[in-house]
């Protein structure tokens, strides 16, 4: 009963999300098969990819403030710790596999010539990713040792390029993880860190500077900070990917793509309590949205400047007009994101990864890509 409740909560009352994801993956698989695209993929690469995607997505879903763990009343149900953990990890693992792993696995299987044995190996890798992510997240005392042990297994299997070493190691790790999960206290999955409590206090503190709040928010949500850092890293290598495009078009395209900083652009959608406070309290619309917009401008501008400098180091010439374009795209991207957050907030999401992958995030970068094309034609 508990497992059924979790799965319906995550996948929909009639499992419509699972059906939608499955049909989408099937269409992608069929389309790539019809295109007769062939890419050789080694079994060890497929297993590592499946494990990494599943592990990362499972961890992200466990760390999210999802509604399934919004209150502590769930822990008061008359269930043993083992049954509760099995129901929650099983439901969330199924959600991760159907919504995150299969959409990545389907294109890889479509363009490769791998058979049923490799698909079975991929399924085992995904299962290991679910179990090990749950164990590492819930057992905080042993978290570092779990990371080191899993990393060692991956390093050993990659060094010998052996899928059998990888599967044997993951099978052993998964068995140990299941044994510990049976005895794990369900409160280990409850996401209410000290940082989150401090954020609530700072949010309500009188006269607290919003810029300091934004910086503290990023620090307390380190996956937001890591995602922003990765985006800036992509900005440094983006000129290599746009090398065949003329500079007058490559720069605006890069500026438009770098506005796709999903976590920073969805602070209101990701925190319903903050959104309600901003909408209900008098004067908060101007006092919050304007500093938030300037903060997004700064984030976008840092990425644009990294991209511009990297573009110049590749031997291309930059001008003051190009810097002006960077500022223009940073401002438009920031306040476009603010407008989407205010007038079209994302609601009804179940997990944080579902929030991050919402199609709305492509509207602002897509609009700016069209603007980049128009500017290239006019200028």
mmCIF file of C-alpha atoms in Angstrom:
data_model
loop_
_atom_site.group_PDB
_atom_site.id
_atom_site.type_symbol
_atom_site.label_atom_id
_atom_site.label_comp_id
_atom_site.label_asym_id
_atom_site.label_seq_id
_atom_site.Cartn_x
_atom_site.Cartn_y
_atom_site.Cartn_z
ATOM 1 C CA UNK A 1 0.000 0.000 0.000
ATOM 2 C CA UNK A 2 2.803 2.423 0.878
ATOM 3 C CA UNK A 3 4.690 1.574 -2.330
ATOM 4 C CA UNK A 4 1.534 2.121 -4.377
ATOM 5 C CA UNK A 5 0.979 5.483 -2.735
ATOM 6 C CA UNK A 6 4.519 6.631 -3.496
ATOM 7 C CA UNK A 7 4.379 5.470 -7.127
ATOM 8 C CA UNK A 8 1.042 7.180 -7.771
ATOM 9 C CA UNK A 9 2.360 10.331 -6.155
ATOM 10 C CA UNK A 10 5.444 10.368 -8.392
ATOM 11 C CA UNK A 11 4.069 8.928 -11.643
ATOM 12 C CA UNK A 12 0.489 10.188 -11.499
ATOM 13 C CA UNK A 13 -2.779 8.663 -10.358
ATOM 14 C CA UNK A 14 -2.989 6.554 -13.529
ATOM 15 C CA UNK A 15 0.770 6.371 -14.119
ATOM 16 C CA UNK A 16 0.378 8.795 -17.022
ATOM 17 C CA UNK A 17 3.903 10.156 -16.607
ATOM 18 C CA UNK A 18 5.392 6.693 -17.044
ATOM 19 C CA UNK A 19 3.287 6.109 -20.181
ATOM 20 C CA UNK A 20 4.315 9.480 -21.627
ATOM 21 C CA UNK A 21 7.999 8.868 -20.952
ATOM 22 C CA UNK A 22 7.836 5.343 -22.367
ATOM 23 C CA UNK A 23 6.091 6.447 -25.577
ATOM 24 C CA UNK A 24 8.537 9.327 -26.063
ATOM 25 C CA UNK A 25 11.526 7.015 -25.622
ATOM 26 C CA UNK A 26 9.946 4.486 -28.007
ATOM 27 C CA UNK A 27 9.448 7.135 -30.702
ATOM 28 C CA UNK A 28 13.043 8.320 -30.286
ATOM 29 C CA UNK A 29 14.298 4.730 -30.501
ATOM 30 C CA UNK A 30 12.223 3.987 -33.601
ATOM 31 C CA UNK A 31 13.228 7.250 -35.311
ATOM 32 C CA UNK A 32 16.950 6.653 -34.805
ATOM 33 C CA UNK A 33 16.582 3.057 -35.973
ATOM 34 C CA UNK A 34 14.871 4.227 -39.144
ATOM 35 C CA UNK A 35 17.638 6.774 -39.711
ATOM 36 C CA UNK A 36 20.116 3.861 -39.670
ATOM 37 C CA UNK A 37 22.634 5.755 -37.571
ATOM 38 C CA UNK A 38 25.358 3.459 -36.241
ATOM 39 C CA UNK A 39 27.731 4.327 -33.386
ATOM 40 C CA UNK A 40 29.918 1.644 -31.782
ATOM 41 C CA UNK A 41 29.400 1.583 -28.010
ATOM 42 C CA UNK A 42 31.379 -0.775 -25.793
ATOM 43 C CA UNK A 43 29.359 -2.680 -23.169
ATOM 44 C CA UNK A 44 31.445 -1.201 -20.323
ATOM 45 C CA UNK A 45 30.668 2.316 -21.607
ATOM 46 C CA UNK A 46 26.942 1.544 -21.748
ATOM 47 C CA UNK A 47 26.970 0.135 -18.209
ATOM 48 C CA UNK A 48 28.935 3.090 -16.832
ATOM 49 C CA UNK A 49 26.625 5.553 -18.564
ATOM 50 C CA UNK A 50 23.516 3.824 -17.228
ATOM 51 C CA UNK A 51 24.919 3.629 -13.707
ATOM 52 C CA UNK A 52 26.071 7.266 -13.680
ATOM 53 C CA UNK A 53 22.800 8.670 -15.033
ATOM 54 C CA UNK A 54 20.702 6.593 -12.634
ATOM 55 C CA UNK A 55 22.908 7.305 -9.619
ATOM 56 C CA UNK A 56 23.003 11.058 -10.275
ATOM 57 C CA UNK A 57 19.269 11.322 -10.982
ATOM 58 C CA UNK A 58 18.381 9.206 -7.932
ATOM 59 C CA UNK A 59 20.562 11.383 -5.721
ATOM 60 C CA UNK A 60 18.968 14.526 -7.137
ATOM 61 C CA UNK A 61 15.481 13.181 -6.476
ATOM 62 C CA UNK A 62 16.398 12.119 -2.939
ATOM 63 C CA UNK A 63 17.859 15.558 -2.183
ATOM 64 C CA UNK A 64 14.856 17.422 -3.563
ATOM 65 C CA UNK A 65 12.148 18.888 -1.373
ATOM 66 C CA UNK A 66 9.516 16.616 -2.842
ATOM 67 C CA UNK A 67 6.041 16.400 -1.427
ATOM 68 C CA UNK A 68 6.424 12.744 -0.488
ATOM 69 C CA UNK A 69 8.681 13.777 2.376
ATOM 70 C CA UNK A 70 7.194 17.213 3.027
ATOM 71 C CA UNK A 71 6.035 16.225 6.482
ATOM 72 C CA UNK A 72 7.213 13.935 9.216
ATOM 73 C CA UNK A 73 3.826 12.269 9.641
ATOM 74 C CA UNK A 74 4.849 9.610 7.128
ATOM 75 C CA UNK A 75 7.413 8.307 9.597
ATOM 76 C CA UNK A 76 4.695 7.804 12.199
ATOM 77 C CA UNK A 77 2.888 5.156 10.177
ATOM 78 C CA UNK A 78 2.873 1.674 11.783
ATOM 79 C CA UNK A 79 5.458 0.208 9.418
ATOM 80 C CA UNK A 80 8.867 -1.236 10.117
ATOM 81 C CA UNK A 81 11.878 0.761 8.996
ATOM 82 C CA UNK A 82 12.750 -1.881 6.407
ATOM 83 C CA UNK A 83 9.295 -1.883 4.793
ATOM 84 C CA UNK A 84 9.139 1.909 4.733
ATOM 85 C CA UNK A 85 12.608 2.202 3.163
ATOM 86 C CA UNK A 86 11.836 -0.521 0.607
ATOM 87 C CA UNK A 87 8.605 1.208 -0.426
ATOM 88 C CA UNK A 88 10.166 4.664 -0.732
ATOM 89 C CA UNK A 89 13.425 3.628 -2.415
ATOM 90 C CA UNK A 90 11.591 1.227 -4.720
ATOM 91 C CA UNK A 91 9.054 3.826 -5.856
ATOM 92 C CA UNK A 92 11.616 6.583 -6.302
ATOM 93 C CA UNK A 93 13.975 4.181 -8.067
ATOM 94 C CA UNK A 94 11.225 3.160 -10.493
ATOM 95 C CA UNK A 95 10.454 6.836 -11.134
ATOM 96 C CA UNK A 96 14.132 7.571 -11.791
ATOM 97 C CA UNK A 97 14.519 4.616 -14.140
ATOM 98 C CA UNK A 98 11.386 5.404 -16.175
ATOM 99 C CA UNK A 99 11.714 9.188 -16.276
ATOM 100 C CA UNK A 100 15.488 9.700 -16.376
ATOM 101 C CA UNK A 101 17.375 6.548 -17.340
ATOM 102 C CA UNK A 102 15.222 5.170 -20.175
ATOM 103 C CA UNK A 103 15.157 8.487 -22.139
ATOM 104 C CA UNK A 104 18.982 8.406 -22.113
ATOM 105 C CA UNK A 105 19.279 4.669 -22.690
ATOM 106 C CA UNK A 106 16.872 4.542 -25.652
ATOM 107 C CA UNK A 107 19.019 6.639 -28.074
ATOM 108 C CA UNK A 108 22.175 4.744 -27.059
ATOM 109 C CA UNK A 109 20.539 1.375 -27.765
ATOM 110 C CA UNK A 110 19.049 2.660 -31.028
ATOM 111 C CA UNK A 111 22.367 3.706 -32.582
ATOM 112 C CA UNK A 112 24.374 0.725 -31.322
ATOM 113 C CA UNK A 113 24.374 -2.938 -32.266
ATOM 114 C CA UNK A 114 24.143 -4.198 -28.696
ATOM 115 C CA UNK A 115 21.983 -7.220 -27.961
ATOM 116 C CA UNK A 116 19.812 -8.562 -25.175
ATOM 117 C CA UNK A 117 22.752 -9.423 -22.931
ATOM 118 C CA UNK A 118 24.017 -5.829 -22.927
ATOM 119 C CA UNK A 119 20.496 -4.531 -22.249
ATOM 120 C CA UNK A 120 20.269 -6.860 -19.259
ATOM 121 C CA UNK A 121 23.651 -5.583 -18.050
ATOM 122 C CA UNK A 122 22.333 -2.015 -18.355
ATOM 123 C CA UNK A 123 19.309 -2.920 -16.262
ATOM 124 C CA UNK A 124 21.573 -4.342 -13.545
ATOM 125 C CA UNK A 125 23.701 -1.172 -13.664
ATOM 126 C CA UNK A 126 20.618 0.990 -13.212
ATOM 127 C CA UNK A 127 19.456 -1.158 -10.287
ATOM 128 C CA UNK A 128 22.884 -0.764 -8.659
ATOM 129 C CA UNK A 129 22.706 3.006 -9.180
ATOM 130 C CA UNK A 130 19.341 3.189 -7.407
ATOM 131 C CA UNK A 131 20.380 1.075 -4.420
ATOM 132 C CA UNK A 132 23.818 2.648 -3.929
ATOM 133 C CA UNK A 133 22.491 6.202 -4.250
ATOM 134 C CA UNK A 134 19.813 5.477 -1.631
ATOM 135 C CA UNK A 135 22.366 3.941 0.732
ATOM 136 C CA UNK A 136 24.877 6.771 0.338
ATOM 137 C CA UNK A 137 22.203 9.427 0.805
ATOM 138 C CA UNK A 138 20.466 7.842 3.776
ATOM 139 C CA UNK A 139 23.567 6.605 5.630
ATOM 140 C CA UNK A 140 25.381 9.886 6.207
ATOM 141 C CA UNK A 141 27.926 8.420 8.622
ATOM 142 C CA UNK A 142 29.334 6.110 5.951
ATOM 143 C CA UNK A 143 28.760 8.410 2.963
ATOM 144 C CA UNK A 144 32.419 9.222 2.245
ATOM 145 C CA UNK A 145 33.461 5.594 2.526
ATOM 146 C CA UNK A 146 30.654 4.557 0.173
ATOM 147 C CA UNK A 147 31.793 7.136 -2.387
ATOM 148 C CA UNK A 148 35.386 5.934 -2.178
ATOM 149 C CA UNK A 149 34.413 2.268 -2.471
ATOM 150 C CA UNK A 150 32.127 2.833 -5.479
ATOM 151 C CA UNK A 151 34.733 5.075 -7.144
ATOM 152 C CA UNK A 152 37.346 2.373 -6.616
ATOM 153 C CA UNK A 153 35.112 -0.227 -8.268
ATOM 154 C CA UNK A 154 34.556 2.023 -11.279
ATOM 155 C CA UNK A 155 38.261 2.863 -11.562
ATOM 156 C CA UNK A 156 39.211 -0.827 -11.434
ATOM 157 C CA UNK A 157 36.699 -1.831 -14.093
ATOM 158 C CA UNK A 158 37.709 1.038 -16.402
ATOM 159 C CA UNK A 159 41.409 0.259 -15.947
ATOM 160 C CA UNK A 160 40.884 -3.345 -17.065
ATOM 161 C CA UNK A 161 38.089 -2.394 -19.500
ATOM 162 C CA UNK A 162 36.077 -5.289 -18.148
ATOM 163 C CA UNK A 163 32.313 -5.219 -17.878
ATOM 164 C CA UNK A 164 32.457 -8.367 -15.740
ATOM 165 C CA UNK A 165 34.591 -6.664 -13.069
ATOM 166 C CA UNK A 166 32.160 -3.751 -13.067
ATOM 167 C CA UNK A 167 29.076 -5.964 -12.726
ATOM 168 C CA UNK A 168 30.671 -8.180 -10.085
ATOM 169 C CA UNK A 169 31.737 -5.143 -8.055
ATOM 170 C CA UNK A 170 28.340 -3.488 -8.363
ATOM 171 C CA UNK A 171 26.555 -6.714 -7.432
ATOM 172 C CA UNK A 172 28.665 -6.983 -4.299
ATOM 173 C CA UNK A 173 28.140 -3.306 -3.464
ATOM 174 C CA UNK A 174 24.394 -3.572 -4.051
ATOM 175 C CA UNK A 175 24.110 -6.606 -1.779
ATOM 176 C CA UNK A 176 25.870 -4.752 1.009
ATOM 177 C CA UNK A 177 23.722 -1.668 0.357
ATOM 178 C CA UNK A 178 20.479 -3.658 0.619
ATOM 179 C CA UNK A 179 21.631 -5.205 3.899
ATOM 180 C CA UNK A 180 22.281 -1.736 5.366
ATOM 181 C CA UNK A 181 19.095 -0.224 3.902
ATOM 182 C CA UNK A 182 16.986 -2.790 5.767
ATOM 183 C CA UNK A 183 18.292 -1.413 9.065
ATOM 184 C CA UNK A 184 18.420 2.235 8.029
ATOM 185 C CA UNK A 185 16.395 4.784 9.973
ATOM 186 C CA UNK A 186 13.845 6.383 7.585
ATOM 187 C CA UNK A 187 14.650 9.783 9.092
ATOM 188 C CA UNK A 188 17.926 9.598 7.149
ATOM 189 C CA UNK A 189 15.929 10.447 4.012
ATOM 190 C CA UNK A 190 14.236 13.452 5.567
ATOM 191 C CA UNK A 191 15.574 16.555 3.832
ATOM 192 C CA UNK A 192 15.560 19.370 6.354
ATOM 193 C CA UNK A 193 19.166 20.367 6.758
ATOM 194 C CA UNK A 194 20.525 22.987 9.099
ATOM 195 C CA UNK A 195 21.281 25.140 6.092
ATOM 196 C CA UNK A 196 17.617 25.124 5.098
ATOM 197 C CA UNK A 197 16.592 26.150 8.600
ATOM 198 C CA UNK A 198 19.144 28.965 8.555
ATOM 199 C CA UNK A 199 17.769 30.071 5.192
ATOM 200 C CA UNK A 200 14.298 30.397 6.698
ATOM 201 C CA UNK A 201 15.669 32.533 9.523
ATOM 202 C CA UNK A 202 17.636 34.748 7.164
ATOM 203 C CA UNK A 203 14.658 35.086 4.862
ATOM 204 C CA UNK A 204 12.533 36.551 7.618
ATOM 205 C CA UNK A 205 15.261 38.658 9.199
ATOM 206 C CA UNK A 206 14.466 42.331 9.148
ATOM 207 C CA UNK A 207 16.690 44.384 6.875
ATOM 208 C CA UNK A 208 18.536 41.349 5.583
ATOM 209 C CA UNK A 209 20.277 42.160 2.312
ATOM 210 C CA UNK A 210 18.860 40.248 -0.625
ATOM 211 C CA UNK A 211 22.219 39.933 -2.316
ATOM 212 C CA UNK A 212 23.593 38.193 0.731
ATOM 213 C CA UNK A 213 20.508 36.009 0.718
ATOM 214 C CA UNK A 214 21.124 34.993 -2.908
ATOM 215 C CA UNK A 215 24.738 34.091 -2.168
ATOM 216 C CA UNK A 216 23.748 32.132 0.935
ATOM 217 C CA UNK A 217 21.022 30.380 -1.050
ATOM 218 C CA UNK A 218 23.544 29.223 -3.632
ATOM 219 C CA UNK A 219 25.947 28.107 -0.925
ATOM 220 C CA UNK A 220 23.277 26.119 0.902
ATOM 221 C CA UNK A 221 22.052 24.570 -2.368
ATOM 222 C CA UNK A 222 25.445 23.518 -3.652
ATOM 223 C CA UNK A 223 24.010 21.640 -6.638
ATOM 224 C CA UNK A 224 22.755 25.029 -7.888
ATOM 225 C CA UNK A 225 26.252 26.433 -7.444
ATOM 226 C CA UNK A 226 27.858 23.428 -9.155
ATOM 227 C CA UNK A 227 25.442 23.708 -12.085
ATOM 228 C CA UNK A 228 26.320 27.392 -12.504
ATOM 229 C CA UNK A 229 30.036 26.559 -12.388
ATOM 230 C CA UNK A 230 29.556 23.850 -15.025
ATOM 231 C CA UNK A 231 27.730 26.342 -17.233
ATOM 232 C CA UNK A 232 30.646 28.774 -16.947
ATOM 233 C CA UNK A 233 33.022 25.924 -17.788
ATOM 234 C CA UNK A 234 30.962 25.188 -20.899
ATOM 235 C CA UNK A 235 31.259 28.881 -21.781
ATOM 236 C CA UNK A 236 35.041 28.466 -21.923
ATOM 237 C CA UNK A 237 34.908 25.621 -24.468
ATOM 238 C CA UNK A 238 31.832 26.792 -26.391
ATOM 239 C CA UNK A 239 33.922 28.717 -28.996
ATOM 240 C CA UNK A 240 35.444 25.388 -30.053
ATOM 241 C CA UNK A 241 31.967 24.038 -30.773
ATOM 242 C CA UNK A 242 31.010 27.168 -32.733
ATOM 243 C CA UNK A 243 34.280 27.384 -34.622
ATOM 244 C CA UNK A 244 32.706 26.842 -38.056
ATOM 245 C CA UNK A 245 30.198 29.665 -37.553
ATOM 246 C CA UNK A 246 30.995 33.244 -38.473
ATOM 247 C CA UNK A 247 31.959 35.406 -35.507
ATOM 248 C CA UNK A 248 29.114 37.900 -35.990
ATOM 249 C CA UNK A 249 26.655 35.019 -35.482
ATOM 250 C CA UNK A 250 28.673 32.781 -33.122
ATOM 251 C CA UNK A 251 28.862 35.352 -30.332
ATOM 252 C CA UNK A 252 25.088 36.073 -30.124
ATOM 253 C CA UNK A 253 24.365 32.320 -30.304
ATOM 254 C CA UNK A 254 26.736 31.693 -27.415
ATOM 255 C CA UNK A 255 25.244 34.525 -25.377
ATOM 256 C CA UNK A 256 21.755 33.105 -25.946
ATOM 257 C CA UNK A 257 22.730 29.553 -24.978
ATOM 258 C CA UNK A 258 24.398 30.714 -21.767
ATOM 259 C CA UNK A 259 21.098 32.048 -20.413
ATOM 260 C CA UNK A 260 20.083 28.400 -19.847
ATOM 261 C CA UNK A 261 21.033 28.508 -16.167
ATOM 262 C CA UNK A 262 18.032 26.496 -14.993
ATOM 263 C CA UNK A 263 18.405 26.291 -11.197
ATOM 264 C CA UNK A 264 19.257 29.956 -10.654
ATOM 265 C CA UNK A 265 16.375 31.058 -12.898
ATOM 266 C CA UNK A 266 13.700 29.113 -10.997
ATOM 267 C CA UNK A 267 14.165 30.245 -7.398
ATOM 268 C CA UNK A 268 10.481 31.150 -7.043
ATOM 269 C CA UNK A 269 9.183 27.966 -8.691
ATOM 270 C CA UNK A 270 11.561 25.885 -6.597
ATOM 271 C CA UNK A 271 10.474 27.488 -3.321
ATOM 272 C CA UNK A 272 6.652 27.847 -3.138
ATOM 273 C CA UNK A 273 6.897 29.450 0.300
ATOM 274 C CA UNK A 274 9.150 32.203 -1.011
ATOM 275 C CA UNK A 275 6.880 32.747 -4.017
ATOM 276 C CA UNK A 276 3.839 33.089 -1.775
ATOM 277 C CA UNK A 277 5.633 35.599 0.448
ATOM 278 C CA UNK A 278 6.757 37.703 -2.523
ATOM 279 C CA UNK A 279 3.253 37.738 -4.000
ATOM 280 C CA UNK A 280 1.332 38.374 -0.792
ATOM 281 C CA UNK A 281 3.451 40.801 1.218
ATOM 282 C CA UNK A 282 3.172 44.480 0.241
ATOM 283 C CA UNK A 283 6.078 45.945 -1.700
ATOM 284 C CA UNK A 284 7.857 42.636 -2.160
ATOM 285 C CA UNK A 285 7.324 42.531 -5.911
ATOM 286 C CA UNK A 286 9.617 45.501 -6.473
ATOM 287 C CA UNK A 287 11.937 44.862 -3.529
ATOM 288 C CA UNK A 288 12.607 41.252 -4.489
ATOM 289 C CA UNK A 289 12.267 41.002 -8.272
ATOM 290 C CA UNK A 290 14.567 43.911 -9.120
ATOM 291 C CA UNK A 291 17.544 42.632 -7.043
ATOM 292 C CA UNK A 292 16.814 39.118 -8.282
ATOM 293 C CA UNK A 293 16.905 40.364 -11.860
ATOM 294 C CA UNK A 294 20.224 42.157 -11.280
ATOM 295 C CA UNK A 295 21.604 38.989 -9.703
ATOM 296 C CA UNK A 296 20.638 36.996 -12.808
ATOM 297 C CA UNK A 297 22.202 39.685 -15.020
ATOM 298 C CA UNK A 298 25.455 39.275 -13.105
ATOM 299 C CA UNK A 299 25.366 35.460 -13.432
ATOM 300 C CA UNK A 300 24.650 35.677 -17.157
ATOM 301 C CA UNK A 301 27.271 38.364 -17.704
ATOM 302 C CA UNK A 302 30.024 36.326 -16.021
ATOM 303 C CA UNK A 303 29.316 33.419 -18.390
ATOM 304 C CA UNK A 304 29.175 35.770 -21.376
ATOM 305 C CA UNK A 305 32.520 37.382 -20.504
ATOM 306 C CA UNK A 306 34.170 33.966 -20.115
ATOM 307 C CA UNK A 307 32.774 32.991 -23.500
ATOM 308 C CA UNK A 308 33.927 36.282 -25.072
ATOM 309 C CA UNK A 309 37.478 35.982 -23.696
ATOM 310 C CA UNK A 310 37.725 32.363 -24.805
ATOM 311 C CA UNK A 311 36.444 33.393 -28.237
ATOM 312 C CA UNK A 312 39.172 36.056 -28.497
ATOM 313 C CA UNK A 313 41.862 33.586 -27.395
ATOM 314 C CA UNK A 314 40.900 31.349 -30.313
ATOM 315 C CA UNK A 315 42.275 34.021 -32.651
ATOM 316 C CA UNK A 316 39.064 35.936 -33.324
ATOM 317 C CA UNK A 317 38.766 39.653 -32.834
ATOM 318 C CA UNK A 318 36.278 41.116 -30.420
ATOM 319 C CA UNK A 319 34.954 44.650 -30.311
ATOM 320 C CA UNK A 320 33.150 46.974 -27.958
ATOM 321 C CA UNK A 321 29.955 46.207 -29.851
ATOM 322 C CA UNK A 322 30.399 42.526 -28.984
ATOM 323 C CA UNK A 323 30.690 43.434 -25.299
ATOM 324 C CA UNK A 324 27.553 45.520 -25.640
ATOM 325 C CA UNK A 325 25.790 42.508 -27.145
ATOM 326 C CA UNK A 326 26.896 40.443 -24.168
ATOM 327 C CA UNK A 327 25.325 42.950 -21.781
ATOM 328 C CA UNK A 328 22.163 43.111 -23.894
ATOM 329 C CA UNK A 329 21.691 39.329 -23.920
ATOM 330 C CA UNK A 330 22.488 39.091 -20.199
ATOM 331 C CA UNK A 331 19.813 41.685 -19.375
ATOM 332 C CA UNK A 332 17.208 40.217 -21.735
ATOM 333 C CA UNK A 333 17.869 36.695 -20.475
ATOM 334 C CA UNK A 334 17.642 37.737 -16.837
ATOM 335 C CA UNK A 335 14.449 39.737 -17.039
ATOM 336 C CA UNK A 336 12.919 37.251 -19.461
ATOM 337 C CA UNK A 337 13.464 34.590 -16.797
ATOM 338 C CA UNK A 338 11.979 36.913 -14.168
ATOM 339 C CA UNK A 339 8.897 37.403 -16.342
ATOM 340 C CA UNK A 340 8.471 33.644 -16.788
ATOM 341 C CA UNK A 341 8.836 33.093 -13.053
ATOM 342 C CA UNK A 342 6.285 35.776 -12.189
ATOM 343 C CA UNK A 343 3.624 35.180 -14.833
ATOM 344 C CA UNK A 344 4.158 31.489 -15.632
ATOM 345 C CA UNK A 345 5.571 29.794 -12.503
ATOM 346 C CA UNK A 346 6.169 26.051 -12.583
ATOM 347 C CA UNK A 347 3.800 24.315 -10.199
ATOM 348 C CA UNK A 348 2.647 20.805 -9.490
ATOM 349 C CA UNK A 349 6.129 19.271 -9.778
ATOM 350 C CA UNK A 350 6.904 16.220 -7.664
ATOM 351 C CA UNK A 351 10.704 16.062 -7.663
ATOM 352 C CA UNK A 352 13.426 18.626 -8.245
ATOM 353 C CA UNK A 353 14.681 16.922 -11.386
ATOM 354 C CA UNK A 354 11.152 17.205 -12.808
ATOM 355 C CA UNK A 355 11.303 20.925 -12.045
ATOM 356 C CA UNK A 356 14.718 21.289 -13.659
ATOM 357 C CA UNK A 357 13.679 19.475 -16.856
ATOM 358 C CA UNK A 358 10.454 21.402 -17.396
ATOM 359 C CA UNK A 359 10.123 22.524 -21.053
ATOM 360 C CA UNK A 360 9.561 26.122 -19.957
ATOM 361 C CA UNK A 361 13.306 26.558 -19.439
ATOM 362 C CA UNK A 362 13.870 26.588 -23.219
ATOM 363 C CA UNK A 363 11.547 29.514 -23.939
ATOM 364 C CA UNK A 364 13.924 32.351 -23.033
ATOM 365 C CA UNK A 365 17.087 30.848 -24.638
ATOM 366 C CA UNK A 366 15.044 29.885 -27.734
ATOM 367 C CA UNK A 367 13.687 33.412 -28.077
ATOM 368 C CA UNK A 368 17.182 34.853 -27.725
ATOM 369 C CA UNK A 369 18.475 32.445 -30.391
ATOM 370 C CA UNK A 370 15.897 33.896 -32.778
ATOM 371 C CA UNK A 371 17.036 37.381 -31.773
ATOM 372 C CA UNK A 372 20.660 36.358 -32.436
ATOM 373 C CA UNK A 373 19.717 35.319 -35.963
ATOM 374 C CA UNK A 374 17.900 38.582 -36.578
ATOM 375 C CA UNK A 375 20.822 40.636 -35.288
ATOM 376 C CA UNK A 376 23.225 38.734 -37.540
ATOM 377 C CA UNK A 377 21.029 39.571 -40.546
ATOM 378 C CA UNK A 378 20.553 43.229 -39.679
ATOM 379 C CA UNK A 379 24.113 43.948 -38.534
#
